[in-house]
Every structure is written in C-alpha cells, then in structure tokens.
Amino acid sequence: MPELPEVETIARQLQQRASGNTVTSVTLHRADVVHGWPMPLCAALRNQKIEQIYRQGKRIRIQFSGDWTLVVHLGMTGRITIANPGQPLEPHTHLCISLSENRREMRFCDPRRFGAVWLIGHDESQDNLRHWIGRKLAAVGSDPLEISLDELAACLGRNRRIKPLLLDQQPISGIGNIYCDEVLHRARLHPLTPARQLGRGDVNRLRRAMRQVLSEAIAAGGSTISDYRTADNQQGNFQQKHRVYNRAGKKCKRCGQTIQRLLVAGRSTFLCTRCQPMQELAASAAGVNRSTGQSAVG
Ligand SMILES: [Zn+2]
C-alpha cells in the first residue's frame, strides 16, 4: 500500500506536470469509485484550472480554481499517472482527466478498488451529509514530517503499543506497515513498546527517525514492493535500502543479528531484537507474551 513517501512522490510529480493546466474533459469509466458531492465530475471540473496538487497524510489533494477539490486515496493498488496522447489505457483505469497542455491525461487506475476519489468543496465540509454520496472522509492526523516534539509526545501519551498506534492514522497520518518497521528499527524501539512509557529521549529519537526514514524514502521515489508506480509510471528504489522490512532471516544491517518476524496487530512485523530490545520493565507492565512476542491488546 502506498504510504507517505510514495504518495508524496506522486503528489510532487503531479504538481510539476499537471498544475496550471485546465481540464478539457473528464471520462469516468466506473462511477462507484467517486464519493462526496453528487455533482457529475465532468460538470464540476471541466474548464477549471488545476491550482495545486499536494499530499495530506496518505491522500492526494487536487485543488481546482472553481469550487472543488478532488481527494484521492490510492488504497492498496491505486495509481495516478500522467499519460501522453495515444498511450493505451491500462486495465482498471477508472477515471481520466484530460489536460490542456499537449493533450495529456491524468489517469486513476486501481485493480483492487480499495482506493477512491472524493469530490468535495475546498473547506472539506461534510456538514450537509444529506447530499453526500458513498464513503465519508476520515479526519487527517498530524504529519510525521512536520510534527513537533511536544505534539508527538502528546500523541504518544496513550495506552497503546507503539506500532498499532503509528499504523492507526490517528493521531498521526501517513505511516503504514513498511515505514513503521523501518522507523522503529532506526529509533531502536521494539514495536510492542507501550507508547506512554517512552521517555523524552525515546520520543526525540522516534521523531528524528520518522523524518530521516521518510525523507530518504521520498528522495528514493518510495518503495516498490509490488504495485506502486510513480506518476511517471516508474518504480521506487527505497526497497533496496530497507533495513528490516521483508528481511526475516537476513542479517541486521546495523549489528549483524538475524532479523525476526512477529505478528503485531495482525500485521507482519520485522525487527532486530538486539537493536530493538523489549525493555524488561515495559514488557512486564504491558503483559506481553514473550514466547510469541504477541500483545494481549491491539
Ligand atoms: Zn540489529
């Protein structure tokens, strides 16, 4: 699933290539991928200029000159690419937005359809839900690249373990399974550490690790494990730099210990138990089953 670095990569490329264009036409091949206001997309977006495209959490926001903004969530397998004229339509392309410059198209394709597109007003108001169609938009939490130390400390003061808390998209939005494991390894924190037991030094290390790992991943164009492609239809490169994710049985790049796999909150979790020891105090207080490494609560 695309996480913050992949979505940021796509949003930056779209901003460079599509922003400033005017929409000449909209073709919707599958109406049920669109949610939000019950206004036909073509009527809403035609002749509107694309003002700005940016990331918010794991979403892409495409802001138009008129009244509307499109919010795109890529789900598991979603892609937004810029296609040149005559480029064949990939299977499972649900939406094409034709651009004024060189007759290119911005295309949304999503084989598994966990992704979606929302047409909303700029203020994202969902007050008048009588007129809302389909899935609601969940609130977006703090951004891991911008969160302050105090804000992060406040987010972590909860009775949750650190990995499920970071995956939850509230109170922090953007980190999924891959980058959670990479960040926790970089911060030398066990994924089952109770969040509220982290000291100021731990929180500081976690914040630094989030910024470092996510920034490095953005610079590498994200991680391509299976489906992810950039807006230019290229693969990312950060998977080659993963230190723990999907590396069970291989050596830790920092200390040489064998990487292990656990199940945390139902998700495969990769860690180095030497770099990321479970502190004894934290373990006993949290009731962790140390033989399986599984927590009693999510
Ligand atoms: Zn290690």
XYZ file of C-alpha atoms and ligand atoms in Angstrom:
299
model
C 0.000 0.000 0.000
C 1.376 3.431 -0.852
C 2.454 5.242 2.304
C 3.627 8.804 2.908
C 6.818 8.655 0.737
C 5.035 7.083 -2.237
C 2.088 9.482 -2.038
C 4.441 12.463 -1.598
C 6.450 11.344 -4.657
C 3.297 11.104 -6.780
C 1.874 14.413 -5.494
C 5.138 16.285 -6.247
C 5.289 14.866 -9.769
C 1.633 15.703 -10.404
C 2.176 19.211 -9.088
C 5.073 19.649 -11.548
C 3.320 18.131 -14.541
C -0.366 18.902 -14.139
C -0.659 22.026 -12.018
C -1.531 25.114 -14.069
C -3.373 23.022 -16.663
C -7.035 23.462 -17.447
C -9.292 20.407 -17.538
C -10.660 19.926 -21.060
C -12.771 16.824 -20.358
C -13.381 14.118 -17.769
C -14.126 10.462 -18.550
C -15.433 8.268 -15.740
C -15.326 4.549 -16.513
C -16.577 3.420 -13.094
C -18.930 5.713 -11.217
C -18.619 3.875 -7.874
C -15.013 4.985 -7.316
C -16.281 8.558 -6.824
C -17.679 9.707 -3.480
C -18.593 13.019 -1.920
C -20.844 15.610 -3.510
C -23.386 14.264 -6.015
C -22.213 16.563 -8.782
C -21.128 14.955 -12.084
C -17.336 15.172 -12.197
C -17.322 16.486 -15.743
C -19.698 19.335 -14.912
C -17.688 20.200 -11.774
C -14.192 20.078 -13.263
C -14.458 20.981 -16.947
C -12.704 24.253 -17.822
C -11.368 24.504 -14.257
C -7.689 25.238 -13.762
C -5.653 22.938 -11.509
C -4.301 25.329 -8.890
C -2.320 22.988 -6.678
C -1.654 19.295 -6.025
C -0.259 18.189 -2.685
C -0.200 15.373 -0.153
C -2.144 15.267 3.078
C -1.453 12.134 5.172
C -1.731 9.316 2.619
C -4.056 11.311 0.361
C -3.511 13.454 -2.687
C -5.477 16.700 -2.912
C -6.060 18.254 -6.320
C -7.354 21.773 -5.853
C -9.202 23.427 -8.742
C -9.819 27.090 -9.493
C -13.604 26.827 -9.029
C -15.408 25.455 -6.035
C -13.987 21.968 -5.983
C -11.163 19.823 -4.715
C -10.559 16.174 -5.611
C -9.192 13.977 -2.836
C -7.612 10.711 -3.975
C -6.749 7.768 -1.739
C -4.719 5.108 -3.525
C -5.795 2.242 -1.251
C -3.751 -0.925 -1.858
C -3.124 -0.826 -5.595
C -4.153 2.635 -6.800
C -2.020 4.704 -9.179
C -2.273 8.161 -10.668
C -0.159 8.605 -13.759
C 0.267 11.230 -16.449
C -0.288 9.649 -19.863
C 0.729 11.042 -23.240
C -1.756 11.195 -26.131
C -2.401 7.790 -27.650
C -0.928 5.884 -24.691
C -3.038 2.715 -24.252
C -5.420 2.660 -21.329
C -4.225 0.280 -18.606
C -6.800 -2.247 -17.358
C -8.776 -1.000 -14.333
C -8.441 2.674 -15.297
C -11.496 4.256 -13.704
C -11.018 7.972 -14.303
C -9.263 10.080 -16.967
C -8.885 13.847 -16.658
C -7.768 15.435 -19.925
C -5.333 18.329 -19.556
C -4.945 21.386 -21.763
C -1.178 21.058 -22.217
C -0.134 18.670 -25.019
C -3.411 16.715 -24.714
C -2.053 14.658 -21.843
C -4.274 12.839 -19.339
C -4.152 12.321 -15.603
C -5.372 8.751 -15.071
C -6.549 6.966 -11.935
C -6.230 3.200 -12.097
C -6.916 0.775 -9.223
C -7.283 -3.006 -9.817
C -8.414 -3.900 -6.289
C -10.516 -0.760 -5.756
C -9.664 -0.120 -2.111
C -8.772 3.356 -3.318
C -11.311 6.076 -4.054
C -11.832 9.631 -5.264
C -13.857 12.262 -3.410
C -15.295 15.431 -4.892
C -15.505 17.966 -2.088
C -15.689 21.698 -1.509
C -12.356 23.339 -0.673
C -13.222 23.514 3.006
C -13.876 19.738 3.128
C -17.152 20.391 4.920
C -19.197 17.251 5.393
C -21.834 19.067 7.429
C -24.556 18.712 4.897
C -24.313 14.933 4.675
C -27.798 14.639 3.225
C -26.125 15.374 -0.082
C -23.071 13.205 0.462
C -22.687 10.047 -1.608
C -20.636 6.989 -0.633
C -17.767 6.800 1.841
C -17.083 9.591 4.287
C -13.630 11.081 4.610
C -11.903 10.361 7.905
C -10.062 13.233 9.582
C -6.339 13.523 8.822
C -3.937 13.466 11.776
C -0.596 15.184 12.337
C 2.027 14.847 9.622
C 5.105 12.800 10.633
C 7.390 15.190 8.718
C 6.074 18.279 10.463
C 5.081 17.153 13.937
C 6.816 18.959 16.811
C 8.432 17.154 19.733
C 5.721 18.293 22.162
C 2.957 17.341 19.765
C 4.464 13.884 19.229
C 4.895 13.379 22.987
C 1.201 14.252 23.438
C 0.185 11.824 20.654
C 2.143 9.035 22.339
C 0.693 9.554 25.806
C -1.872 6.841 25.168
C -2.446 3.349 26.384
C -1.415 1.785 23.094
C 1.618 -0.062 21.859
C 3.793 1.996 19.574
C 3.298 0.073 16.304
C -0.536 -0.168 16.349
C -0.655 3.486 17.372
C 1.527 4.611 14.455
C -0.460 2.471 11.982
C -3.807 3.859 13.083
C -3.633 7.141 11.037
C -4.880 8.905 14.143
C -3.371 10.837 15.766
C -0.529 10.620 13.175
C -1.274 10.089 9.464
C 0.985 8.748 6.747
C 2.930 5.792 8.190
C 1.939 2.239 7.170
C 3.441 -1.189 7.751
C 6.685 -0.769 5.788
C 7.800 2.576 7.178
C 6.598 1.785 10.692
C 9.064 -1.117 10.876
C 11.852 0.917 9.275
C 11.254 3.893 11.593
C 11.117 1.758 14.760
C 14.357 -0.003 13.810
C 16.035 3.356 13.155
C 14.726 4.640 16.504
C 15.759 1.367 18.224
C 12.298 0.826 19.641
C 10.552 -2.540 19.965
C 7.196 -2.426 18.076
C 5.329 -3.627 21.188
C 6.679 -0.915 23.483
C 3.772 0.773 25.287
C 3.696 4.287 23.830
C 3.136 6.069 27.125
C 6.290 4.501 28.599
C 8.548 6.267 26.101
C 10.808 8.836 27.720
C 11.657 12.229 26.246
C 14.834 10.800 24.697
C 12.876 7.960 23.065
C 10.303 10.384 21.653
C 13.054 12.596 20.300
C 14.759 9.594 18.661
C 11.444 8.444 17.192
C 10.734 11.882 15.736
C 14.211 12.081 14.214
C 13.868 8.534 12.803
C 10.493 9.355 11.213
C 11.905 12.400 9.485
C 15.083 10.619 8.361
C 13.474 7.438 7.046
C 10.569 9.185 5.313
C 12.814 11.864 3.779
C 15.276 9.268 2.493
C 12.385 7.252 1.058
C 10.954 10.324 -0.698
C 14.396 11.050 -2.162
C 14.464 7.456 -3.494
C 10.986 7.815 -5.056
C 9.348 5.484 -2.484
C 9.397 1.688 -2.173
C 8.056 -0.621 -4.874
C 7.166 -3.978 -3.296
C 4.525 -4.959 -5.846
C 2.139 -2.459 -7.434
C 3.391 1.013 -6.614
C 4.477 3.243 -9.506
C 5.236 6.954 -9.536
C 3.165 9.422 -11.600
C 5.748 8.819 -14.359
C 4.967 5.083 -14.161
C 8.405 4.306 -12.696
C 9.271 2.058 -9.742
C 10.612 3.483 -6.488
C 14.053 2.495 -5.186
C 13.848 2.667 -1.411
C 13.043 -1.067 -1.066
C 16.748 -1.665 -1.720
C 17.561 0.341 1.397
C 15.107 -1.328 3.771
C 16.907 -2.369 6.950
C 14.257 -4.719 8.374
C 11.041 -4.764 6.311
C 10.585 -8.090 4.474
C 14.099 -9.197 5.573
C 13.250 -12.019 8.034
C 16.205 -14.429 8.342
C 18.672 -11.913 6.892
C 21.332 -10.033 8.852
C 20.582 -6.712 10.522
C 22.487 -4.098 8.523
C 23.460 -2.369 11.758
C 24.515 -5.189 14.129
C 24.514 -8.458 12.142
C 21.838 -10.192 14.230
C 19.180 -12.167 12.311
C 16.021 -10.170 11.543
C 12.873 -11.705 13.036
C 9.234 -11.616 12.026
C 6.397 -11.144 14.526
C 2.695 -10.556 14.141
C 1.634 -7.233 15.662
C -1.963 -6.033 15.308
C -2.401 -8.666 12.622
C 0.440 -7.262 10.510
C 3.774 -8.874 9.659
C 6.385 -7.032 11.645
C 10.131 -7.183 11.104
C 12.671 -6.242 13.755
C 16.138 -6.818 15.145
C 15.768 -7.835 18.786
C 19.334 -6.733 19.551
C 18.853 -3.204 18.158
C 15.239 -3.061 19.380
C 15.141 -4.849 22.757
C 11.892 -5.003 24.671
C 12.690 -3.300 27.933
C 12.003 -5.611 30.868
C 10.017 -3.031 32.802
C 7.883 -2.188 29.812
C 7.369 -5.870 28.981
C 6.147 -6.912 32.408
C 3.942 -3.843 32.819
C 2.295 -4.453 29.469
C 1.683 -8.177 29.941
C 3.457 -9.169 26.740
C 3.664 -12.861 25.987
C 7.387 -13.029 25.440
C 7.334 -16.521 23.981
C 5.318 -15.324 20.993
C 6.000 -11.617 21.196
C 2.283 -11.016 20.708
C 0.412 -8.478 22.682
C -2.812 -9.121 24.536
C -4.302 -5.890 23.198
C -4.032 -4.247 19.792
Zn 20.455 -5.023 14.784
